[in-house]
Coordinates of C-alpha atoms in Angstrom, one line a residue:
X896 CA -29.6 118.9 -13.4
X897 CA -32.6 117.4 -15.3
X898 CA -35.7 119.6 -15.1
X899 CA -37.8 116.7 -13.8
X900 CA -35.3 116.1 -11.0
X901 CA -35.5 119.8 -9.9
X902 CA -39.3 119.9 -9.9
X903 CA -40.1 116.8 -7.8
X904 CA -39.8 117.2 -4.0
X905 CA -36.9 115.4 -2.4
X906 CA -37.8 112.2 -0.6
X907 CA -36.9 111.7 3.0
X908 CA -37.2 108.5 5.2
X909 CA -37.9 106.1 2.3
X910 CA -38.4 102.5 3.5
X911 CA -36.4 99.5 2.4
X912 CA -37.6 97.4 -0.5
X913 CA -35.1 94.6 -0.4
X914 CA -37.9 92.0 0.2
X915 CA -39.4 93.0 -3.2
X916 CA -36.2 91.7 -5.0
X917 CA -35.7 88.3 -3.4
X918 CA -36.1 84.8 -4.8
X919 CA -39.5 83.1 -4.3
X920 CA -40.9 79.7 -4.9
X921 CA -43.2 79.0 -7.8
X922 CA -46.8 77.8 -7.2
X923 CA -47.7 75.7 -10.3
X924 CA -51.1 74.5 -8.9
X925 CA -53.7 77.2 -8.5
X926 CA -54.5 78.3 -4.9
X927 CA -57.6 80.1 -3.7
X928 CA -57.7 83.7 -2.6
X929 CA -59.7 85.6 0.0
X930 CA -62.1 88.1 -1.6
X931 CA -62.7 91.4 0.2
X932 CA -65.3 93.8 -1.3
X933 CA -66.6 92.8 -4.7
X934 CA -65.0 91.5 -7.8
X935 CA -67.4 92.3 -10.7
X936 CA -69.0 89.1 -12.0
X937 CA -68.5 90.1 -15.6
X938 CA -64.7 89.8 -15.4
X939 CA -63.8 86.5 -16.9
X940 CA -60.3 85.6 -17.7
X941 CA -56.6 85.6 -16.6
X942 CA -54.5 88.5 -15.5
X943 CA -51.1 87.4 -16.6
X944 CA -47.9 89.1 -15.3
X945 CA -44.2 88.6 -15.8
X946 CA -41.0 89.7 -14.0
X947 CA -37.8 88.5 -12.3
X948 CA -38.3 85.9 -9.6
X949 CA -35.0 84.2 -8.9
X950 CA -31.8 86.2 -8.3
X951 CA -29.1 83.6 -7.6
X952 CA -27.9 80.0 -8.5
X953 CA -25.7 78.3 -6.0
X954 CA -23.2 80.8 -4.7
X955 CA -23.6 83.1 -7.8
X956 CA -25.8 86.2 -7.6
X957 CA -27.2 88.3 -10.3
X958 CA -26.2 92.0 -10.3
X959 CA -29.1 93.8 -11.9
X960 CA -32.9 93.6 -11.4
X961 CA -33.3 92.8 -15.1
X962 CA -31.2 89.7 -14.7
X963 CA -33.5 87.7 -12.5
X964 CA -35.1 84.6 -14.0
X965 CA -38.6 85.1 -15.5
X966 CA -41.4 84.1 -13.2
X967 CA -44.9 84.1 -14.7
X968 CA -48.0 84.8 -12.7
X969 CA -51.7 84.0 -13.4
X970 CA -54.7 85.4 -11.5
X971 CA -57.7 83.5 -12.9
X972 CA -61.0 85.4 -12.4
X973 CA -64.3 83.7 -12.8
X974 CA -67.7 84.3 -11.1
X975 CA -66.2 86.9 -8.8
X976 CA -63.7 84.3 -7.5
X977 CA -59.9 84.4 -8.0
X978 CA -57.2 81.7 -8.0
X979 CA -53.4 82.3 -8.2
X980 CA -50.6 80.3 -9.7
X981 CA -47.0 80.9 -10.9
X982 CA -44.3 79.2 -12.8
X983 CA -40.7 79.9 -13.7
X984 CA -40.1 80.1 -17.4
X985 CA -38.0 77.0 -18.3
X986 CA -35.8 79.1 -20.6
X987 CA -32.5 77.7 -21.8
X988 CA -30.8 80.1 -19.4
X989 CA -32.9 78.8 -16.4
X990 CA -32.3 75.2 -17.3
X991 CA -28.5 75.5 -17.8
X992 CA -28.1 77.6 -14.7
X993 CA -30.1 75.1 -12.7
X994 CA -28.2 72.1 -14.0
X995 CA -24.8 73.7 -13.1
X996 CA -26.1 75.3 -9.9
X997 CA -24.3 78.5 -11.0
X998 CA -24.8 81.4 -13.4
X999 CA -23.5 80.1 -16.8
X1000 CA -25.6 82.4 -19.2
X1001 CA -24.8 86.1 -19.4
X1002 CA -27.6 88.6 -18.6
X1003 CA -28.0 92.3 -19.0
X1004 CA -26.0 93.2 -15.8
X1005 CA -24.2 89.9 -15.0
X1006 CA -21.3 88.4 -16.9
X1007 CA -21.2 84.6 -16.5
X1008 CA -17.7 83.5 -15.3
X1009 CA -15.8 80.8 -17.2
X1010 CA -16.4 77.2 -16.1
X1011 CA -14.1 76.5 -13.1
X1012 CA -13.8 72.9 -14.2
X1013 CA -12.1 73.9 -17.5
X1014 CA -8.3 74.2 -17.6
X1015 CA -6.7 77.7 -17.5
X1016 CA -6.2 77.9 -21.3
X1017 CA -9.9 77.1 -22.0
X1018 CA -11.0 79.6 -19.5
X1019 CA -8.8 82.2 -21.1
X1020 CA -10.1 81.6 -24.6
X1021 CA -13.7 81.7 -23.5
X1022 CA -13.2 85.4 -22.6
X1023 CA -12.8 86.1 -26.3
X1024 CA -16.2 84.7 -27.3
X1025 CA -19.1 87.1 -27.6
X1026 CA -21.8 85.6 -25.4
X1027 CA -25.0 84.4 -26.9
X1028 CA -28.2 86.4 -26.3
X1029 CA -30.3 85.2 -23.4
X1030 CA -33.8 83.8 -23.8
X1031 CA -34.7 84.7 -20.2
X1032 CA -38.0 86.4 -21.3
X1033 CA -38.9 88.3 -18.1
X1034 CA -40.4 91.5 -19.6
X1035 CA -43.9 90.9 -21.0
X1036 CA -46.6 88.6 -22.4
X1037 CA -47.4 89.2 -26.1
X1038 CA -50.0 87.6 -28.3
X1039 CA -49.3 86.5 -31.9
X1040 CA -51.9 84.6 -34.0
X1041 CA -53.9 83.6 -30.9
X1042 CA -50.8 82.2 -29.0
X1043 CA -49.2 83.7 -26.0
X1044 CA -45.4 84.3 -25.8
X1045 CA -43.2 85.9 -23.2
X1046 CA -40.6 88.3 -24.5
X1047 CA -37.5 90.2 -23.5
X1048 CA -35.1 92.6 -25.2
X1049 CA -33.3 90.0 -27.2
X1050 CA -34.6 88.4 -30.4
X1051 CA -35.8 85.3 -28.5
X1052 CA -39.3 84.6 -27.3
X1053 CA -40.9 81.6 -25.7
X1054 CA -44.4 80.3 -26.4
X1055 CA -46.3 79.6 -23.2
X1056 CA -49.6 78.1 -22.2
X1057 CA -51.7 81.0 -20.8
X1058 CA -53.6 78.6 -18.5
X1059 CA -51.0 76.2 -17.1
X1060 CA -48.0 78.6 -17.6
X1061 CA -46.2 75.7 -19.1
X1062 CA -43.1 76.6 -21.2
X1063 CA -43.2 75.6 -24.8
X1064 CA -40.8 76.2 -27.7
X1065 CA -38.2 78.9 -28.2
X1066 CA -38.7 81.2 -31.2
X1067 CA -36.0 83.4 -32.7
X1068 CA -37.3 86.3 -34.7
X1069 CA -34.9 87.2 -37.5
X1070 CA -31.3 86.8 -36.2
X1071 CA -29.9 90.3 -35.3
X1072 CA -26.8 90.8 -37.2
X1073 CA -24.9 93.7 -38.8
X1074 CA -24.7 94.1 -42.6
X1075 CA -21.2 94.3 -44.1
X1076 CA -20.4 96.7 -46.9
X1077 CA -21.3 94.9 -50.2
X1078 CA -18.3 96.6 -51.9
X1079 CA -15.8 93.9 -51.1
X1080 CA -12.9 95.8 -52.7
X1081 CA -12.6 98.1 -49.7
X1082 CA -12.5 97.6 -46.0
X1083 CA -15.5 95.8 -44.4
X1084 CA -17.8 98.5 -42.9
X1085 CA -20.5 97.1 -40.6
X1086 CA -23.8 98.9 -40.5
X1087 CA -26.4 98.2 -37.9
X1088 CA -30.1 98.4 -38.6
X1089 CA -33.3 98.5 -36.5
X1090 CA -35.6 96.0 -38.1
X1091 CA -39.4 96.5 -37.8
X1092 CA -41.1 93.1 -38.2
X1093 CA -44.7 92.6 -39.3
X1094 CA -46.5 89.4 -38.3
X1095 CA -49.7 88.8 -40.3
X1096 CA -53.1 88.0 -38.7
X1097 CA -53.7 84.4 -37.8
X1098 CA -54.5 81.6 -40.2
X1099 CA -53.9 78.9 -37.6
X1100 CA -55.1 75.4 -38.3
X1101 CA -57.3 74.1 -35.4
X1102 CA -55.6 71.5 -33.3
X1103 CA -52.1 72.6 -34.2
X1104 CA -49.9 73.1 -31.1
X1105 CA -46.8 74.9 -32.3
X1106 CA -45.5 78.4 -32.8
X1107 CA -46.7 80.0 -36.0
X1108 CA -44.8 83.0 -37.4
X1109 CA -45.4 82.1 -41.0
X1110 CA -45.6 85.2 -43.1
X1111 CA -43.6 87.3 -40.7
X1112 CA -41.3 89.6 -42.6
X1113 CA -39.1 92.6 -42.1
X1114 CA -41.3 95.6 -42.9
X1115 CA -38.4 98.1 -42.8
X1116 CA -34.7 98.2 -41.9
X1117 CA -33.7 101.6 -40.5
X1118 CA -30.0 102.2 -40.6
X1119 CA -28.5 103.4 -37.3
X1120 CA -27.5 107.1 -37.5
X1121 CA -24.1 106.1 -36.0
X1122 CA -23.1 102.8 -37.5
X1123 CA -20.8 102.0 -34.7
X1124 CA -23.2 102.9 -31.9
X1125 CA -26.8 101.8 -32.4
X1126 CA -29.3 103.1 -29.8
X1127 CA -31.0 101.2 -27.0
X1128 CA -34.7 100.8 -27.4
X1129 CA -37.5 99.2 -25.4
X1130 CA -40.6 99.8 -27.6
X1131 CA -41.8 102.0 -30.4
X1132 CA -44.9 104.1 -31.3
X1133 CA -47.6 103.0 -33.8
X1134 CA -50.6 104.8 -35.2
X1135 CA -53.2 103.6 -37.7
X1136 CA -50.8 104.1 -40.7
X1137 CA -47.3 104.7 -39.2
X1138 CA -44.7 103.1 -37.1
X1139 CA -42.4 105.6 -35.3
X1140 CA -39.0 104.3 -34.2
X1141 CA -37.5 106.5 -31.6
X1142 CA -33.7 106.6 -31.9
X1143 CA -32.6 108.0 -28.5
X1144 CA -29.1 109.0 -27.3
X1145 CA -28.6 105.9 -25.2
X1146 CA -25.9 104.3 -27.2
X1147 CA -24.5 100.7 -27.3
X1148 CA -20.8 101.0 -28.0
X1149 CA -20.2 97.8 -29.9
X1150 CA -16.4 98.2 -30.0
X1151 CA -16.5 97.9 -26.3
X1152 CA -18.4 94.6 -26.3
X1153 CA -15.4 92.5 -26.9
X1154 CA -13.1 94.6 -24.7
X1155 CA -15.6 94.4 -21.8
X1156 CA -16.0 90.6 -22.4
X1157 CA -12.3 90.2 -22.0
X1158 CA -12.4 92.3 -18.8
X1159 CA -15.4 90.4 -17.5
X1160 CA -17.7 93.4 -17.6
X1161 CA -21.4 93.1 -18.2
X1162 CA -23.6 94.4 -21.1
X1163 CA -25.1 97.3 -19.1
X1164 CA -21.6 98.8 -19.0
X1165 CA -21.6 99.1 -22.8
X1166 CA -24.5 101.5 -22.7
X1167 CA -23.7 105.2 -22.5
X1168 CA -26.0 108.3 -22.3
X1169 CA -24.8 110.8 -24.9
X1170 CA -26.9 113.9 -24.6
X1171 CA -24.8 115.7 -27.2
X1172 CA -27.0 113.9 -29.7
X1173 CA -30.6 114.7 -30.5
X1174 CA -33.5 112.2 -30.4
X1175 CA -34.5 111.1 -33.9
X1176 CA -38.1 110.0 -34.9
X1177 CA -38.0 107.6 -37.8
X1178 CA -41.4 107.5 -39.5
X1179 CA -42.3 104.4 -41.5
X1180 CA -45.5 103.7 -43.5
X1181 CA -46.8 100.5 -41.7
X1182 CA -48.5 99.3 -44.9
X1183 CA -45.6 99.7 -47.5
X1184 CA -42.5 99.9 -45.2
X1185 CA -41.5 103.1 -46.9
X1186 CA -39.5 105.4 -44.6
X1187 CA -40.3 109.1 -44.6
X1188 CA -37.6 111.3 -46.2
X1189 CA -38.3 114.0 -43.6
X1190 CA -35.9 113.9 -40.6
X1191 CA -37.8 114.6 -37.4
X1192 CA -35.7 115.3 -34.3
X1193 CA -36.1 116.6 -30.7
X1194 CA -33.8 117.6 -27.9
X1195 CA -32.1 114.6 -26.2
X1196 CA -34.5 112.5 -24.0
X1197 CA -34.9 109.0 -22.8
X1198 CA -38.1 106.9 -23.2
X1199 CA -39.1 103.3 -22.4
X1200 CA -42.9 103.4 -22.8
X1201 CA -45.3 105.1 -25.2
X1202 CA -48.8 105.9 -24.0
X1203 CA -50.6 106.2 -27.4
X1204 CA -50.2 107.6 -30.9
X1205 CA -52.8 108.7 -33.4
X1206 CA -53.2 110.7 -36.6
X1207 CA -55.3 113.9 -36.6
X1208 CA -55.7 116.3 -39.6
X1209 CA -52.3 115.6 -41.2
X1210 CA -50.4 115.3 -37.9
X1211 CA -49.1 112.4 -35.9
X1212 CA -49.7 112.9 -32.2
X1213 CA -47.4 110.8 -30.0
X1214 CA -47.6 110.6 -26.2
X1215 CA -44.9 108.9 -24.1
X1216 CA -43.2 108.8 -20.8
X1217 CA -39.9 110.6 -21.0
X1218 CA -36.9 111.5 -18.8
X1219 CA -34.0 113.9 -19.3
X1220 CA -31.3 111.4 -18.1
X1221 CA -30.7 108.0 -19.8
X1222 CA -28.2 106.9 -17.1
X1223 CA -31.2 105.5 -15.1
X1224 CA -31.3 102.0 -16.7
X1225 CA -28.0 100.9 -15.4
X1226 CA -28.8 102.2 -11.9
X1227 CA -31.3 99.5 -11.1
X1228 CA -28.7 97.1 -9.7
X1229 CA -29.8 94.8 -6.9
X1230 CA -27.2 96.4 -4.7
X1231 CA -29.0 99.8 -5.1
X1232 CA -32.5 98.3 -4.7
X1233 CA -31.4 96.6 -1.5
X1234 CA -30.0 99.8 0.1
X1235 CA -30.7 100.4 3.8
X1236 CA -33.9 102.5 4.5
X1237 CA -33.6 106.2 5.2
X1238 CA -30.6 108.2 4.2
X1239 CA -29.0 105.6 2.0
X1240 CA -32.2 105.0 0.0
X1241 CA -33.1 108.7 0.0
X1242 CA -29.8 109.7 -1.5
X1243 CA -30.0 107.2 -4.3
X1244 CA -33.7 107.9 -5.1
X1245 CA -33.1 111.7 -5.1
X1246 CA -30.2 111.4 -7.5
X1247 CA -32.4 109.9 -10.2
X1248 CA -34.5 111.7 -12.8
X1249 CA -38.3 111.4 -12.9
X1250 CA -40.1 110.3 -16.0
X1251 CA -43.0 112.5 -17.0
X1252 CA -45.6 112.3 -19.8
X1253 CA -45.0 114.4 -22.9
X1254 CA -46.7 114.9 -26.3
X1255 CA -44.8 115.3 -29.6
X1256 CA -46.6 116.2 -32.8
X1257 CA -45.1 115.4 -36.2
X1258 CA -46.5 117.2 -39.3
X1259 CA -46.9 114.5 -42.0
X1260 CA -47.2 116.8 -45.0
X1261 CA -43.8 118.5 -45.0
X1262 CA -42.3 119.1 -48.5
X1263 CA -39.5 121.2 -50.0
X1264 CA -42.0 124.1 -50.2
X1265 CA -43.0 124.0 -46.6
X1266 CA -41.9 127.3 -45.0
X1267 CA -39.0 127.3 -42.5
X1268 CA -38.7 128.8 -39.0
X1269 CA -42.4 128.8 -38.1
X1270 CA -44.5 126.4 -36.1
X1271 CA -46.2 123.9 -38.4
X1272 CA -48.5 122.4 -35.7
X1273 CA -52.0 123.9 -36.1
X1274 CA -54.0 121.5 -34.0
X1275 CA -56.1 123.9 -31.7
X1276 CA -55.7 121.8 -28.5
X1277 CA -51.9 121.4 -28.9
X1278 CA -49.0 123.2 -27.4
X1279 CA -46.3 121.1 -28.9
X1280 CA -44.4 122.7 -31.8
X1281 CA -42.6 121.5 -35.0
X1282 CA -40.4 123.8 -36.9
X1283 CA -38.7 123.2 -40.2
X1284 CA -35.1 124.3 -40.1
X1285 CA -33.0 125.8 -42.9
X1286 CA -31.5 122.4 -43.7
X1287 CA -34.9 120.8 -44.1
X1288 CA -35.0 119.0 -40.7
X1289 CA -38.1 119.3 -38.5
X1290 CA -37.3 120.1 -34.9
X1291 CA -40.0 119.1 -32.5
X1292 CA -40.6 120.4 -29.0
X1293 CA -43.0 118.7 -26.6
X1294 CA -46.0 119.6 -24.6
X1295 CA -46.2 118.6 -20.9
X1296 CA -49.2 116.3 -20.3
X1297 CA -49.6 117.0 -16.6
X1298 CA -49.9 119.7 -14.0
X1299 CA -47.7 120.2 -10.9
X1300 CA -49.8 117.8 -8.8
X1301 CA -48.0 115.0 -10.5
X1302 CA -44.7 116.0 -8.9
X1303 CA -46.1 114.9 -5.5
X1304 CA -46.2 111.4 -6.9
X1305 CA -42.7 111.4 -8.3
X1306 CA -43.6 111.4 -12.0
X1307 CA -45.1 108.3 -13.7
X1308 CA -44.3 105.2 -15.7
X1309 CA -45.9 102.0 -16.9
X1310 CA -48.7 103.8 -18.8
X1311 CA -51.8 101.9 -20.0
X1312 CA -55.0 102.9 -21.9
X1313 CA -58.3 101.4 -22.9
X1314 CA -56.3 99.5 -25.5
X1315 CA -59.1 97.5 -27.0
X1316 CA -61.1 100.6 -28.1
X1317 CA -58.7 103.6 -28.1
X1318 CA -55.3 102.3 -29.3
X1319 CA -54.1 104.5 -32.2
X1320 CA -57.2 106.8 -31.8
X1321 CA -57.8 110.1 -30.1
X1322 CA -58.4 109.4 -26.3
X1323 CA -58.8 111.2 -23.0
X1324 CA -57.6 108.9 -20.2
X1325 CA -54.6 106.8 -19.4
X1326 CA -53.5 104.9 -16.2
X1327 CA -50.0 104.6 -14.8
X1328 CA -47.8 104.1 -11.8
X1329 CA -46.5 107.0 -9.7
X1330 CA -42.9 106.7 -8.6
X1331 CA -42.5 108.3 -5.2
X1332 CA -39.9 105.5 -4.5
X1333 CA -37.5 103.4 -6.7
X1334 CA -40.5 101.1 -7.3
X1335 CA -44.0 102.4 -8.0
X1336 CA -45.9 103.4 -4.9
X1337 CA -49.2 104.7 -6.3
X1338 CA -51.7 104.2 -9.1
X1339 CA -52.7 107.2 -11.2
X1340 CA -55.6 108.0 -13.6
X1341 CA -54.6 110.9 -15.9
X1342 CA -57.1 113.1 -17.7
X1343 CA -55.6 114.6 -20.9
X1344 CA -58.4 117.3 -21.2
X1345 CA -57.9 118.8 -17.7
X1346 CA -54.4 117.4 -17.0
X1347 CA -55.8 116.5 -13.5
X1348 CA -55.2 113.2 -11.9
X1349 CA -56.9 110.7 -9.5
X1350 CA -54.7 108.6 -7.3
X1351 CA -54.7 105.4 -5.2
X1352 CA -51.8 105.5 -2.8
X1353 CA -51.3 103.8 0.6
X1354 CA -48.0 103.8 2.6
X1355 CA -46.0 100.6 2.3
X1356 CA -48.0 99.2 -0.7
X1357 CA -46.3 98.9 -4.1
X1358 CA -48.6 98.4 -7.1
X1359 CA -47.8 96.8 -10.4
X1360 CA -48.5 98.3 -13.9
X1361 CA -52.3 99.0 -14.1
X1362 CA -54.2 97.1 -16.7
X1363 CA -57.6 98.4 -18.0
X1364 CA -60.4 95.9 -18.7
X1365 CA -63.4 97.4 -20.5
X1366 CA -66.9 96.6 -19.1
X1367 CA -69.3 94.7 -21.5
X1368 CA -71.4 97.1 -23.5
X1369 CA -69.3 100.1 -22.3
X1370 CA -70.4 103.5 -23.7
X1371 CA -67.6 105.7 -22.3
X1372 CA -63.9 105.4 -22.5
X1373 CA -63.4 104.8 -18.8
X1374 CA -66.3 102.3 -18.3
X1375 CA -64.5 99.3 -16.8
X1376 CA -62.0 98.3 -14.2
X1377 CA -58.3 98.8 -13.5
X1378 CA -56.3 95.8 -12.1
X1379 CA -53.0 95.8 -10.3
X1380 CA -51.0 93.4 -8.2
X1381 CA -50.1 95.0 -4.8
X1382 CA -47.1 93.8 -2.9
X1383 CA -45.5 95.1 0.3
X1384 CA -42.0 94.8 2.0
X1385 CA -43.6 95.3 5.4
X1386 CA -45.4 92.0 5.9
X1387 CA -44.7 88.5 4.7
X1388 CA -47.1 86.9 2.2
X1389 CA -49.5 89.9 2.1
X1390 CA -50.0 90.2 -1.7
X1391 CA -53.4 91.0 -3.2
X1392 CA -55.0 91.6 -6.6
X1393 CA -56.6 95.1 -6.5
X1394 CA -59.7 95.9 -8.7
X1395 CA -60.5 99.6 -9.1
X1396 CA -63.5 101.2 -10.7
X1397 CA -61.8 103.0 -13.6
X1398 CA -64.3 105.9 -13.6
X1399 CA -64.1 106.9 -9.9
X1400 CA -60.7 105.2 -9.3
X1401 CA -62.0 103.8 -6.0
X1402 CA -61.6 100.2 -4.8
X1403 CA -64.3 97.7 -5.8
X1404 CA -62.6 94.6 -4.3
X1405 CA -59.4 92.7 -3.7
X1406 CA -58.2 89.1 -3.8
X1407 CA -55.7 88.4 -1.0
X1408 CA -53.2 85.6 -1.7
X1409 CA -50.7 84.4 0.9
X1410 CA -47.6 84.5 -1.3
X1411 CA -44.6 86.7 -1.8
X1412 CA -44.3 88.2 -5.3
X1413 CA -41.2 90.2 -6.4
X1414 CA -41.7 93.5 -8.1
X1415 CA -42.5 92.7 -11.7
X1416 CA -42.6 94.3 -15.2
X1417 CA -45.6 94.0 -17.5
X1418 CA -48.8 92.2 -17.8
X1419 CA -51.9 91.6 -19.9
X1420 CA -55.5 90.5 -19.4
X1421 CA -56.5 87.4 -21.4
X1422 CA -60.3 87.5 -21.7
X1423 CA -62.0 84.2 -21.8
X1424 CA -65.5 83.7 -23.3

């Protein structure tokens, strides 16, 4: 059993969360909210969030939480007042599904069935086509060259208007494709690569209203360690001078893709957790694209989100949320999330591993002359180790970034920092969601110096990923506010935007909005001047 699973107390009597994964209506025109307490007057901008919002078309239902159609949310904050609006992303997937009133585009956990209007032979042949990647960008908002885009885990993004939430053009970043063996005298060997893409700073012409990825280029192509089974990844770590791609043992068995397509099985079934393989840290110079010749590895683990990464005295310090069991991604089916409260829900939750914060430290000055079989990490504050083995590989073991109090909150995920001022720099605080349920049921402020935490937790309330907004003229790292959208399965249309004082982690105010919002993924604050 995973260590994190053994340490966390077993849950009993968990409530049902089915109302948090049901289809809602969009609200394109901003509506007012009711303010309780005080929203600081210096906050001026939009809190933008993304996530699934529609889970069926006609009689067809999606199977996995990731599959729901992207619904974008905007909380506009100005002069201590807040308005709310939302819009479905008009992706090709959304438009085609809407036109046919059924699911016609494959998603992560849902395979689109052949068109019933086609004859039997056409339906049969369609099983042998590899489905196109979806552009249902329900994961996050990202900013490139001053423009906002919504993104997902395929190579498609959509530009959006951050004020009206209007959908604009689709952008494809470098088609993902395998590279055949250039030696055409032998059999074709397909190699898969992880491409790191660099987008240069903006040189946008005023008045232009179009996506601008001019100058974008592949910084580095990292060959998959197993050419037949590339690893699943959600994000990577980046410090001032390095990109670290984390190749974890969640594998995509590409030979199964076609077989599963014929059998009508979905993409999530192609992913396998293979803990017989180590985790590999690929270190790339973010200025030159040169890949380190040193192979850094760690025991098998699973990670979705990094907290921060920075360089210190010849070492690369990487903090991230990790689990010991990568089976978890496929488990977030809508059937599981809609389980009955009590015993059914408890059993499923208690079977899952908890993600916990860890620190890995990579020595950047390893050479052939570096001694083997001794800890190379000499940072005084650090308990992580890195040992060069006899074959020249550097084996890393992590430091735990918490004390036992965190187990009472079920571990943590969705980490955020004071990104504007401490990204890729030494830092002390980060903010996250505690997971005492399948969806987050607390907000946490973590102190890396003391490993102590502050918490905001109220029964029946489920917060979104916290986002830190620094105060103007801030002098300390935690001068500012933390914002989160709070939803509940207990009462209809009882959503509110919560604003916490980041220093004390106590409530300053809330903006109540009479809408239902499904549990979402990521968000950003778009400051307006």
